[in-house]
Amino acid sequence: MIDTYGDPGTPDARGGARYLWWLVRRQPGRCLAGAVYGSVWMVLLASTPYLMSRAVDDGLGTGDTGALAGWAGLLVLVTAFNAWLSMMRHRTMTQVRMDANFRTVKVVVGHTVRLGAALDRRAAAGEVVTIGVGDVQVIAQSLTAVGPGIGAVVAYAAVAGLLLTVSPLLAAVVVLGVPVIGLVVGPLAGRLQGAETEYRERQGVLTARIGDLAGGLRVLSGLGGKGLVADAFRRDSGRLREQGYRVGAVTSWMQALAAGLPTLFLAVVTWIAARQAAQGEITVGELVSVYGYVTVLVWPVMFLIECGYYLSRGVVAAGRVAALLRIQPPPDAATAEPPAEPSTLEDPESGV
């Protein structure tokens, strides 16, 4: 985890995606561990149906009690080991997200301190508040892609390879499934990124206006302009709400597809496998394994869709942080050299 008083490093402020990649590069060992834990965890999830199919074909099918006990015992050991892997994966990815969160807070706070009084003239206060309240959480959540996201790709390839040993047709359906899902979800991810960008901009403006109103409410009341400003704030708040509805509409579609498409995928592959088992092309044990493979495949597909959703929002939030970090303080116009030793503070122009 990042040290409270340590140097967070020099961020890459050239864009949102580059900033996210900088956060990954600041903790390469932890991100690699998360990717390994996530990959092995998901692959072992896919091994469970294989062990079950061996227990059915070699044990139940032949009446061999020893083989059945052996495969069942191995299944218990693999399940217990995978439970430990799941715990380590979650713990590691929590550390990755917390590091990204605190590192972003440190670089933003450090940069605002360096800007000093120039911050008010270059960025709205609402912009900084919005980054500190919401954007850092979104950025941290988007780094989930380096763990379960990579693991989902590895597990998907492993399941496709296992299905290839059972039926080339089923393997082909699985391999072609993700590109089809990408074609469905891809346009929604682009719409979400655009809607999220506009929503964050409106949110920053409105937050800044709240600060202005709180600071000048007494003056506005004295001048009789409180009602006029309140009406303007109400209109802007309504626009922000409408934009939030648009973001929520796209988000709900992506979350619905994350839950529905894997289930539909499971139904298609199971139907094909059942037809092949009825025609004698695969055994009953292989049918059990295929059903298990595709059930496990729901996790990688769901993770891939969710990672696309998180990354779309993360790029927008990181872009706002990068834009703030690109603001440079005004050049130092001081020409006099400081005294070499303690001396009296004096202004030569006024004589103070």
Tab-separated table of C-alpha atoms in Angstrom, residues 1 88 145-146 150 153 159 199 202 222 247 279 285-286 329:
chain	number	residue	atom	x	y	z
A	1	MET	CA	0.000	0.000	0.000
A	88	MET	CA	-6.362	-14.123	-1.961
A	145	ALA	CA	-9.908	-5.246	-14.973
A	146	VAL	CA	-6.277	-6.126	-14.174
A	150	ILE	CA	-7.410	-10.870	-17.249
A	153	VAL	CA	-9.869	-13.987	-20.741
A	159	VAL	CA	-12.950	-23.564	-21.400
A	199	TYR	CA	-22.893	14.227	-16.427
A	202	ARG	CA	-22.612	19.303	-15.183
A	222	GLY	CA	-29.467	41.936	0.791
A	247	VAL	CA	-26.583	7.639	-17.606
A	279	GLN	CA	-27.630	-38.741	-30.949
A	285	GLY	CA	-20.396	-37.690	-18.588
A	286	GLU	CA	-19.321	-35.336	-21.362
A	329	PRO	CA	0.881	27.328	-11.826
